[in-house]
Coordinates of C-alpha atoms in Angstrom, one line a residue:
Chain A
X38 CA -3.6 5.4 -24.0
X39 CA -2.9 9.1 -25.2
X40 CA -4.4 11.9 -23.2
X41 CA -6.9 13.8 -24.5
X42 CA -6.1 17.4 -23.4
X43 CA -9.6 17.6 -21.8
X44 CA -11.0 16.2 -18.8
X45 CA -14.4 15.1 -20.4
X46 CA -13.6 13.2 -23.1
X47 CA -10.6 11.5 -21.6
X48 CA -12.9 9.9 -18.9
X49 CA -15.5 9.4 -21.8
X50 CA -13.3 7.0 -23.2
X51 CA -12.0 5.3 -20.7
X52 CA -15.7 4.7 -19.6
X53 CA -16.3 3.4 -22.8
X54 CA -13.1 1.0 -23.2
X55 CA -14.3 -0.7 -19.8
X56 CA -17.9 -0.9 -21.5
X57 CA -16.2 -2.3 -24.3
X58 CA -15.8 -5.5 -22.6
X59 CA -18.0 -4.8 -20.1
X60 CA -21.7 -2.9 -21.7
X61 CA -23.6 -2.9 -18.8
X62 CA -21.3 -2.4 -15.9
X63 CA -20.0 0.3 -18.0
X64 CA -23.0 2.4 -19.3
X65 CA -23.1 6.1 -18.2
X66 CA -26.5 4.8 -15.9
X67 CA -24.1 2.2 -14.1
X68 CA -21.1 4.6 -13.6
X69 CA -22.9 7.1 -12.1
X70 CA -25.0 4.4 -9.9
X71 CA -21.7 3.5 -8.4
X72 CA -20.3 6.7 -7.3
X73 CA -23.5 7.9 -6.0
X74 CA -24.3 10.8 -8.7
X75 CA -27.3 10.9 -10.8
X76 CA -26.2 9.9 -14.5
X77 CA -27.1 13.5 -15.7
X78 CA -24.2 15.3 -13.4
X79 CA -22.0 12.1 -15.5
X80 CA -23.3 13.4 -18.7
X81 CA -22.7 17.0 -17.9
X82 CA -18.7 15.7 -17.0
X83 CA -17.9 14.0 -20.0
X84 CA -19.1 16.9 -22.3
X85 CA -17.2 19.1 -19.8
X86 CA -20.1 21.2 -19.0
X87 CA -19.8 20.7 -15.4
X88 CA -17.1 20.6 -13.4
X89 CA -16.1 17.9 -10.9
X90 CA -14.9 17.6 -7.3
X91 CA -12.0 16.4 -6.3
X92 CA -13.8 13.4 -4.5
X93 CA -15.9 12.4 -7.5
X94 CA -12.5 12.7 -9.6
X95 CA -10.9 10.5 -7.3
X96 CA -14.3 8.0 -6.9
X97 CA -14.5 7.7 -11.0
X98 CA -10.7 7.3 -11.9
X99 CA -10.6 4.1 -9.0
X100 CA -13.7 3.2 -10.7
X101 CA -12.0 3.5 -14.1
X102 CA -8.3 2.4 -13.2
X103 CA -7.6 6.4 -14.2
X104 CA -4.7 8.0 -11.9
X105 CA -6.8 10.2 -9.9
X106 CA -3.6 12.8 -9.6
X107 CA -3.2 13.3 -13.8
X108 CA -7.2 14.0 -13.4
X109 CA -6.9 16.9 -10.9
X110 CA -5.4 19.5 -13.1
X111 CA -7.6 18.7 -15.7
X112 CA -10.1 19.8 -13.9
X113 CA -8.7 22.9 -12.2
X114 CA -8.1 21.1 -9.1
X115 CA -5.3 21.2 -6.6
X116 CA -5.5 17.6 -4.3
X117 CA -6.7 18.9 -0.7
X118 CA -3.7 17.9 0.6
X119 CA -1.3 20.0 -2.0
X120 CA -3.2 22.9 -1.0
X121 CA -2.8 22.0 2.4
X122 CA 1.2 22.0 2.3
X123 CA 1.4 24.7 -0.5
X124 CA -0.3 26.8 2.5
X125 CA 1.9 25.9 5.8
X126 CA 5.0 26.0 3.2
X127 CA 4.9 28.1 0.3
X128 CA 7.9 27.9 -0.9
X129 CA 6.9 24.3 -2.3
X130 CA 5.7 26.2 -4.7
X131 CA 9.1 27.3 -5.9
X132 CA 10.2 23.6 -5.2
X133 CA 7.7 22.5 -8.0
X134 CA 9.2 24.8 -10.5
X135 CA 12.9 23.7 -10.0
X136 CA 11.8 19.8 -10.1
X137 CA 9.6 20.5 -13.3
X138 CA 11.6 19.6 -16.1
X139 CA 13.2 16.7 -14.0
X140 CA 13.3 13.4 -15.5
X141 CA 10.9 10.8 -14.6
X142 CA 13.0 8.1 -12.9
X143 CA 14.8 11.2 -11.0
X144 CA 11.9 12.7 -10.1
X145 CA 11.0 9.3 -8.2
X146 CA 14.0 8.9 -6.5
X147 CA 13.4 12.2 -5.0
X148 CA 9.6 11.0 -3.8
X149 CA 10.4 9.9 -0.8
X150 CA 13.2 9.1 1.1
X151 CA 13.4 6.4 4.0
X152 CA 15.7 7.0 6.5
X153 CA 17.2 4.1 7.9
X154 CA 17.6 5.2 11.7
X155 CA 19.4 2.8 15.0
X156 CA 18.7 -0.6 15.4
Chain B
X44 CA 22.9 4.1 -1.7
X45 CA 19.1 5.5 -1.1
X46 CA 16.2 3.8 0.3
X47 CA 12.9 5.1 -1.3
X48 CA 8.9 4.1 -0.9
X49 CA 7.3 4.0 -4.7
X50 CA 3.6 3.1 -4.1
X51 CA 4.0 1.2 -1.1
X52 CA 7.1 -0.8 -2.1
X53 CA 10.1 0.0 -1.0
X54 CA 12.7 0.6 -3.2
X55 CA 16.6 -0.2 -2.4
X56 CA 18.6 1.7 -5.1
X57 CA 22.2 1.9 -5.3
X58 CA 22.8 5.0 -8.1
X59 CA 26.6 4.7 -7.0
X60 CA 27.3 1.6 -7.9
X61 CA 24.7 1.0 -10.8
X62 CA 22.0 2.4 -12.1
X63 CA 20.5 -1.1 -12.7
X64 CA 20.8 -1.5 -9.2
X65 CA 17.3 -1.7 -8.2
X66 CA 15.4 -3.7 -5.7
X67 CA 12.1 -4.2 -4.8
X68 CA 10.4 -5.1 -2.1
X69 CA 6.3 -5.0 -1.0
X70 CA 4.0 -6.6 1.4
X71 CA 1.2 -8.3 0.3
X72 CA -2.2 -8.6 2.2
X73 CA -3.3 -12.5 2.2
X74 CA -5.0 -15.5 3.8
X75 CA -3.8 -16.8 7.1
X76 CA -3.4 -20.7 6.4
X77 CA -4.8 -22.9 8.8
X78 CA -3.2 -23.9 11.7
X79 CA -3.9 -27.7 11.7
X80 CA -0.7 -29.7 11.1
X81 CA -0.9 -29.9 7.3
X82 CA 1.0 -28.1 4.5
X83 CA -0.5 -25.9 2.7
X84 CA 0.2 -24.6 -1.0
X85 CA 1.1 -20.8 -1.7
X86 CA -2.1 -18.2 -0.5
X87 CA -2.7 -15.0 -3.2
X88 CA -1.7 -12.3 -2.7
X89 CA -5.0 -9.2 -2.1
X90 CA -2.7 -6.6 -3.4
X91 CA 0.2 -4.5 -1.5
X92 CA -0.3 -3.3 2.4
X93 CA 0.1 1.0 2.6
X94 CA 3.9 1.8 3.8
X95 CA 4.7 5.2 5.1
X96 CA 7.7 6.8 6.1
X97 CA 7.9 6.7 10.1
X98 CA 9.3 10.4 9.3
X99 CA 6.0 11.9 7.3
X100 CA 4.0 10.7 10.6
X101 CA 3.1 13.2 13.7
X102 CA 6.0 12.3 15.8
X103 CA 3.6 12.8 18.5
X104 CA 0.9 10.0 17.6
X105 CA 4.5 7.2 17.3
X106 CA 6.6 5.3 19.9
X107 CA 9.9 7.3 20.3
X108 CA 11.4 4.1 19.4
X109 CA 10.0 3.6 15.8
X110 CA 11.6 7.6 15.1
X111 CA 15.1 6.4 16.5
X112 CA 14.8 3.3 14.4
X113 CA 13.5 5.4 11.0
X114 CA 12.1 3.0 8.6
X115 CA 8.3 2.4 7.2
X116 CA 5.2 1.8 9.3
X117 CA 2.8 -0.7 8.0
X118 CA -0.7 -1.8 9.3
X119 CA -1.4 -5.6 10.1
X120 CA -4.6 -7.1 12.1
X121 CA -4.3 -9.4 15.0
X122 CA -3.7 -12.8 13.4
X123 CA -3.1 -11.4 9.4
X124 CA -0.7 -13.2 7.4
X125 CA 1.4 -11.8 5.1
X126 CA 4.3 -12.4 2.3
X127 CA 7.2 -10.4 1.1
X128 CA 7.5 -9.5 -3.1
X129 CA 10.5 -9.3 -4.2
X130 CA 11.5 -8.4 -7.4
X131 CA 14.6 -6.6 -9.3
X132 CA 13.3 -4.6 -11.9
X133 CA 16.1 -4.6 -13.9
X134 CA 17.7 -8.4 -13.2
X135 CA 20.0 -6.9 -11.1
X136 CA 21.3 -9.4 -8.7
X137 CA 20.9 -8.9 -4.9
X138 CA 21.4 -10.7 -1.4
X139 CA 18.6 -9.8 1.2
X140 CA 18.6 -10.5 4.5
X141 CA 15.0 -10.6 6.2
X142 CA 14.6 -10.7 9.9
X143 CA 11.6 -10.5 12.2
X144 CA 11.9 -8.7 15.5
X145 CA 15.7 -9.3 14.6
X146 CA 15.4 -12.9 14.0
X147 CA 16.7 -13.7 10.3
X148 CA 13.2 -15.5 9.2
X149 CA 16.0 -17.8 6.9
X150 CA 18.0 -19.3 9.6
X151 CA 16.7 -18.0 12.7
X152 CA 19.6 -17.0 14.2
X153 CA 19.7 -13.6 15.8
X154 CA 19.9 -10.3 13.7
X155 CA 23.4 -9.3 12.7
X156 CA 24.1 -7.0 9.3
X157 CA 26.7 -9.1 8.1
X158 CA 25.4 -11.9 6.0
X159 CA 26.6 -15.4 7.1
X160 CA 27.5 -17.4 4.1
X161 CA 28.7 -20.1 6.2
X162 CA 24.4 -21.1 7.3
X163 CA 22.8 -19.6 4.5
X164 CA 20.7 -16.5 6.3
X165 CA 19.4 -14.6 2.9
X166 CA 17.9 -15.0 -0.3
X167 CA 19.2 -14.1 -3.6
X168 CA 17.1 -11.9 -6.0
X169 CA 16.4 -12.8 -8.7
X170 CA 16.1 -16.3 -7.6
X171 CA 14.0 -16.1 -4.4
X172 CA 10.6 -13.9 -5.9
X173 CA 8.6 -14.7 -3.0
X174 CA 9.2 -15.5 0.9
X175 CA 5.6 -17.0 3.0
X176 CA 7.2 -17.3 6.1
X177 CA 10.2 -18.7 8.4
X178 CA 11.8 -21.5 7.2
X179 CA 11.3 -24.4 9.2
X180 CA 12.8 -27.1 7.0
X181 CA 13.6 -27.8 3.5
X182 CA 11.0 -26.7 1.3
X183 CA 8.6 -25.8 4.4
X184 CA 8.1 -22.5 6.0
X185 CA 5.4 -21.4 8.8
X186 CA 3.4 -18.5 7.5
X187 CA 4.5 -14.6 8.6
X188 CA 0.8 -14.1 11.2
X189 CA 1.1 -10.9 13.1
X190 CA 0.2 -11.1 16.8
X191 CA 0.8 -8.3 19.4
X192 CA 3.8 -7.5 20.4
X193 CA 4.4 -9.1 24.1
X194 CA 2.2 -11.6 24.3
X195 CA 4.3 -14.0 24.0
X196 CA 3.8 -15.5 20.4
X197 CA 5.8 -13.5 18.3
X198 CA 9.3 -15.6 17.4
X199 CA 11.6 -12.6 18.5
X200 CA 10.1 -13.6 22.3
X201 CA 9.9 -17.4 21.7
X202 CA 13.7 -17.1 20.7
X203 CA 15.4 -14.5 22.6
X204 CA 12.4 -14.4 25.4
X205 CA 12.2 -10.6 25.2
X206 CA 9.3 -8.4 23.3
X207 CA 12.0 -5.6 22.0
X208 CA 12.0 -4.8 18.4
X209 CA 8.7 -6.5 16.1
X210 CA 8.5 -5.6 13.2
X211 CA 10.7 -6.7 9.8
X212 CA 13.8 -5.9 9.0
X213 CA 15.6 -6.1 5.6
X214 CA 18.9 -5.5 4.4
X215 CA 20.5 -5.6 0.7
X216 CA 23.7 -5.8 -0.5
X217 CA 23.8 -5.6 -4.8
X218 CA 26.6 -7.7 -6.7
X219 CA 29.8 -5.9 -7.8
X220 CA 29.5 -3.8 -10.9
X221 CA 31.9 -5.2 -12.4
X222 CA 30.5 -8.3 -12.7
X223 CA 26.9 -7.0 -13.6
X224 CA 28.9 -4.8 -16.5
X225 CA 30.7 -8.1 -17.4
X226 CA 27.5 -9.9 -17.6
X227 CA 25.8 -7.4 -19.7
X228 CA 28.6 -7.6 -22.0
X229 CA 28.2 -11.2 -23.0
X230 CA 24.8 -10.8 -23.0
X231 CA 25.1 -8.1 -25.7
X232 CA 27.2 -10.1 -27.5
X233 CA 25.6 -13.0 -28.1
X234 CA 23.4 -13.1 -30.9
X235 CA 20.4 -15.5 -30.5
X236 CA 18.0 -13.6 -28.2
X237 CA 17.8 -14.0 -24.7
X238 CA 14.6 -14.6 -23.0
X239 CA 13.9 -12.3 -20.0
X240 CA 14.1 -14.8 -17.5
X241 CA 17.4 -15.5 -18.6
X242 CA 18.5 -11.8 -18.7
X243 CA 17.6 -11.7 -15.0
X244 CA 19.6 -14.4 -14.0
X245 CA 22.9 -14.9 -16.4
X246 CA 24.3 -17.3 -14.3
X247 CA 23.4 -21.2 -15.7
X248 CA 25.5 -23.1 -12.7
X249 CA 23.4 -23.6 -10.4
X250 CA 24.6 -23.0 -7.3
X251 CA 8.0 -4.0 26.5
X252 CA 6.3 -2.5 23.8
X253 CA 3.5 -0.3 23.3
X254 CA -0.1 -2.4 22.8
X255 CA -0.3 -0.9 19.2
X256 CA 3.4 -2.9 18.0
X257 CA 3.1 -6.1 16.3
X258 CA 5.6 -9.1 15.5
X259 CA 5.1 -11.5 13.2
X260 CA 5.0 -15.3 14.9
X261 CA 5.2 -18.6 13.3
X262 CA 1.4 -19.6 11.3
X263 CA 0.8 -22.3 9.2
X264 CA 3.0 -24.3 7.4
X265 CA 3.2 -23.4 3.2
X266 CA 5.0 -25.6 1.1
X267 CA 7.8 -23.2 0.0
X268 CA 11.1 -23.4 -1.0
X269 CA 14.0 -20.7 0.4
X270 CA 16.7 -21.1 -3.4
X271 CA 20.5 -22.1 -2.1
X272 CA 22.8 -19.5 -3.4
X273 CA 23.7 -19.1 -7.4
X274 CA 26.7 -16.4 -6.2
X275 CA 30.1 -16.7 -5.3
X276 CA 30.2 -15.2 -1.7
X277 CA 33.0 -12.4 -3.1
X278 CA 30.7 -11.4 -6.1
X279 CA 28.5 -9.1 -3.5
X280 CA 29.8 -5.3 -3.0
X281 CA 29.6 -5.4 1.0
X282 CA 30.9 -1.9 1.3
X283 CA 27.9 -0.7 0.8
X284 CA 24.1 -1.7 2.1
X285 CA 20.7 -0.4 2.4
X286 CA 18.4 -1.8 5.4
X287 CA 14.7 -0.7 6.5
X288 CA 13.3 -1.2 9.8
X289 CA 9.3 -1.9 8.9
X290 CA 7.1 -1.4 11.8
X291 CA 4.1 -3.0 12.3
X292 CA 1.1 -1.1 14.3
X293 CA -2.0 -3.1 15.0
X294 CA -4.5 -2.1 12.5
X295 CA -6.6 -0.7 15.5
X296 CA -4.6 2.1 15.8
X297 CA -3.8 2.7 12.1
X298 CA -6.1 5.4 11.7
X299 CA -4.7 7.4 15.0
X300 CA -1.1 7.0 13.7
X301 CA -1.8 8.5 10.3
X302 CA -5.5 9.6 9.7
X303 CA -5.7 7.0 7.1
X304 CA -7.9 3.7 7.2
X305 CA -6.4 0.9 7.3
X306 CA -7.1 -2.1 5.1
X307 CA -10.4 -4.5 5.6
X308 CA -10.2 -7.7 7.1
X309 CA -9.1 -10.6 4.7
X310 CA -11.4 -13.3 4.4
X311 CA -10.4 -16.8 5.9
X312 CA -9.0 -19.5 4.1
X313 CA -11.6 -21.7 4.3
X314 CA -14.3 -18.8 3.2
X315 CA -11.7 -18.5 0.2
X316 CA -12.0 -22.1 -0.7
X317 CA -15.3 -22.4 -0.8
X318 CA -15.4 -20.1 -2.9
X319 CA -13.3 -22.3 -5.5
X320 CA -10.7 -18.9 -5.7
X321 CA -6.8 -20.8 -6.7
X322 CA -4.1 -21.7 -4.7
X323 CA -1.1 -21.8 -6.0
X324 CA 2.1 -24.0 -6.5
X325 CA 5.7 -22.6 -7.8
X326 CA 8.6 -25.0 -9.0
X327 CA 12.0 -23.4 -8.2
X328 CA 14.9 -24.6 -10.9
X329 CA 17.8 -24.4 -7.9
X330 CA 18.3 -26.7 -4.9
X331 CA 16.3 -25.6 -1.4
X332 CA 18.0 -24.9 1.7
X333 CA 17.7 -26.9 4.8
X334 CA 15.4 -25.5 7.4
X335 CA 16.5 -24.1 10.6
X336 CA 16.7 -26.3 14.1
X337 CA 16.1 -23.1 15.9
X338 CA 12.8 -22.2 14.0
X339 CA 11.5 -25.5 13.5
X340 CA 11.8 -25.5 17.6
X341 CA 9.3 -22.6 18.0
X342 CA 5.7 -23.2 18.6
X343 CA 3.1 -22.1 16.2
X344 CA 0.5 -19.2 17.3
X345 CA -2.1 -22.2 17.4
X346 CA 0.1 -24.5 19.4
X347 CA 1.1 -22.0 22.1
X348 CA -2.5 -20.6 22.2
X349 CA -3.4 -24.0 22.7
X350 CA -0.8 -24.6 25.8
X351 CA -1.8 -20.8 26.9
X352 CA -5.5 -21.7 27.3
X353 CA -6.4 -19.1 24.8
X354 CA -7.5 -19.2 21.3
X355 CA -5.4 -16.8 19.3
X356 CA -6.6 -17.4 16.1
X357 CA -10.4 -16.9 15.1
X358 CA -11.2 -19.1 12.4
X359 CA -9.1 -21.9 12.0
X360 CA -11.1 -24.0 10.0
X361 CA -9.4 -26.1 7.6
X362 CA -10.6 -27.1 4.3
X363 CA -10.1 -29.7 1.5
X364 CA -7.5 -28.0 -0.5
X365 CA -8.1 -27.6 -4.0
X366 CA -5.3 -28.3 -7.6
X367 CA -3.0 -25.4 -7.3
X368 CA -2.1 -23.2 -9.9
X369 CA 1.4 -23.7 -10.9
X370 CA 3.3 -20.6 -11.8
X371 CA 6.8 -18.9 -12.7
X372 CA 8.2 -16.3 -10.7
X373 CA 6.5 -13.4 -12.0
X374 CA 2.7 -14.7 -11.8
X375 CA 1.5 -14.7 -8.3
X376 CA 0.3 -11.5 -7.3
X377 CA -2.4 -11.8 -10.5
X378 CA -5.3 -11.1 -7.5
X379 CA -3.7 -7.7 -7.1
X380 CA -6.9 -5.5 -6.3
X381 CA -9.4 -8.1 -7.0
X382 CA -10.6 -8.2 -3.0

């Protein structure tokens, strides 16, 4: 799928691929029944007049098989927990720059590291 | 050699050697078979349980011994079953040794990081995509079911009659580069196309713990074959290897260790055949391995509950086993989200 540059109509159409196969369980009424919002605040979301929290983002892209963390910034969002370590260690920040332009299969290999300890 | 977590799998990469050299390895939640004397055909898989890094959790909320032994922590219930994914993304061949609470779940001898090519203690991969449990004989394994840690089930304290480590452990060697490079070269050079499967394996021949620990004890029996060996002993690079310790804390206590919740409760086997969900049923192309004496020995949790006066497992109904689904290598963890 390519990425629309905006929040709105990126999850507007991957709502409407699931309703695709799926009418009912898809509709902007059934959406919005799941996640517990009324289907107005949906409406106002995929037009991009209104702009969601973190924990609906997260709710709708699970409901959507989106990846909640490509969502965030599209909606101006840092993840709590970003902000969280961006706070007690701020020079992640400067971490983030350096790692930017690094490839993807490096990148992941410097996700996490397991130590193998004494046993 | 690096050790890395990728959305709860673990990843065993060897960028020194080759960058094909990359294994894979995840846990995946499923049912506990009955415990009634029958064999039963492969459980699906509910998708992958959460790993995280014994060093991203508050050191002060972990037993000092899970920080000395490093690894990945992983949440089980009382009685859960589970099954180890293995997969090598790239065909890249690999020997793994699995072990649980350092007793190889292959041959049941006692842990030791050298592999024993003599009695057969690891699988190949590709070649072994999936292991249910310890093998008890050929084709026959009893089901990974996690039980606390000291009371007395586990098969670390059934064979070595102590409650020390829990837990799995894994350890991979990858195959010479050399020979992978060789392999890639013919390969290349042949001109038909290759089918995947084929790609991934070149080789025609056949050839006193803390109440929150858990160890994984002998379940069910699954009909399940552990693959005899396609490589030449001196085809594996045993200067280098890459092990994991994988703890495993009660699911009770999942939420103090790491603030997360842990996973819900799988439903029980016989709940999951009733509702007419598949089994499923793998043929392996290579010869199986004979069980082992020692873990064929060991009582199952049922058995020794039984003998204990307790009743370790809740729901051990059995139930009229359905047609499998038969599958390739690559198929089984099609349930992946779906509970």
């Amino acid at each position: 799928m390519s990425d629309d540059p905006d929040l709105g109509p990126r999850l507007r159409r991957a709502r409407l691929a699931r309703a695709a196969g799926d009418a009912r369980g898809y509709s902007v009424r059934a959406v919005a029944g799941r996640l517990g919002v009324s289907a107005t605040y949906l409406s106002l979301v995929e037009r991009g007049a209104q702009r969601p929290t973190e924990a609906f983002l997260r709710a709708i892209a699970a409901d959507l098989g989106l990846e909640a963390e490509a969502l965030l910034p599209l909606a101006g969002r840092v993840a709590e927990d970003v902000t969280a370590a961006l706070l007690a260690r701020p020079a992640l920040a400067e971490a983030v720059r350096a790692l930017r332009d690094l490839p993807e299969p490096e990148l992941r290999r410097t996700i996490r590291r397991i130590r193998d300890g004494d046993w | 050699m690096a050790l890395g977590l990728d959305r709860d799998a673990l990843l065993f990469e060897f960028p020194d050697i080759h960058r094909d050299a990359v294994l894979r390895v995840e846990f995946q939640r499923t049912l506990r078979v009955p415990d009634d004397g029958k064999r039963h055909r492969l459980p699906p898989g509910f998708g992958r349980f959460p790993l995280r890094a014994v060093d991203d959790l508050d050191p002060a909320r972990v037993p000092p011994d899970w920080i000395k032994r490093g690894g990945v922590a992983m949440p089980m219930w009382q009685a859960e079953a589970c099954w180890l994914n293995f997969s090598s993304p790239n065909g890249y061949p690999f020997l793994l040794k699995v072990a649980a609470g350092k007793v190889n779940a292959v041959n049941g001898k006692p842990w030791d990081n050298a592999p024993d090519f003599a009695d057969q203690d690891f699988v190949e991969v590709p070649g072994q995509p999936w292991l249910d449990g310890f093998c008890v004989s050929k084709g026959v394994v009893r089901q990974f079911v996690a039980m606390p840690l000291g009371a007395g089930y586990t098969a670390e304290e059934q064979v070595t009659g102590k409650a020390e480590h829990g837990g799995v452990q894994l350890l991979a060697h990858p195959i010479k580069a050399a020979i992978w490079e060789e392999r890639r070269a013919a390969r290349e050079a042949a001109i038909r196309p290759v089918p995947f499967d084929a790609l991934a394996m070149p080789l025609p021949p056949p050839a006193a713990a803390p109440a929150m620990a858990m160890g994984l004890a002998p379940g069910g029996s699954i009909v399940q074959e552990i693959a005899r060996p396609r490589e030449k002993r001196d085809a594996w690079d045993l200067s280098v290897r890459s092990r994991c310790f994988v703890h495993l804390a009660n699911s009770l206590a999942w939420r103090a260790i790491t603030g997360e919740a842990p996973p819900t409760v799988p439903p029980t086997a016989a709940d999951y055949a009733r509702a007419g969900l598949p089994w499923f049923e793998w043929y392996a192309d290579q010869p199986a391995k004979e069980g082992s004496g020692i873990v064929a020995a060991l009582k199952s949790v049922f058995a020794l509950g039984a003998e204990k006066g307790e009743a370790p497992l809740p729901e051990n109904e059995g139930f009229d086993p359905p047609e499998p689904i038969r599958l390739g290598p690559a198929a089984r963890a099609r349930l992946d989200g779906a509970w």
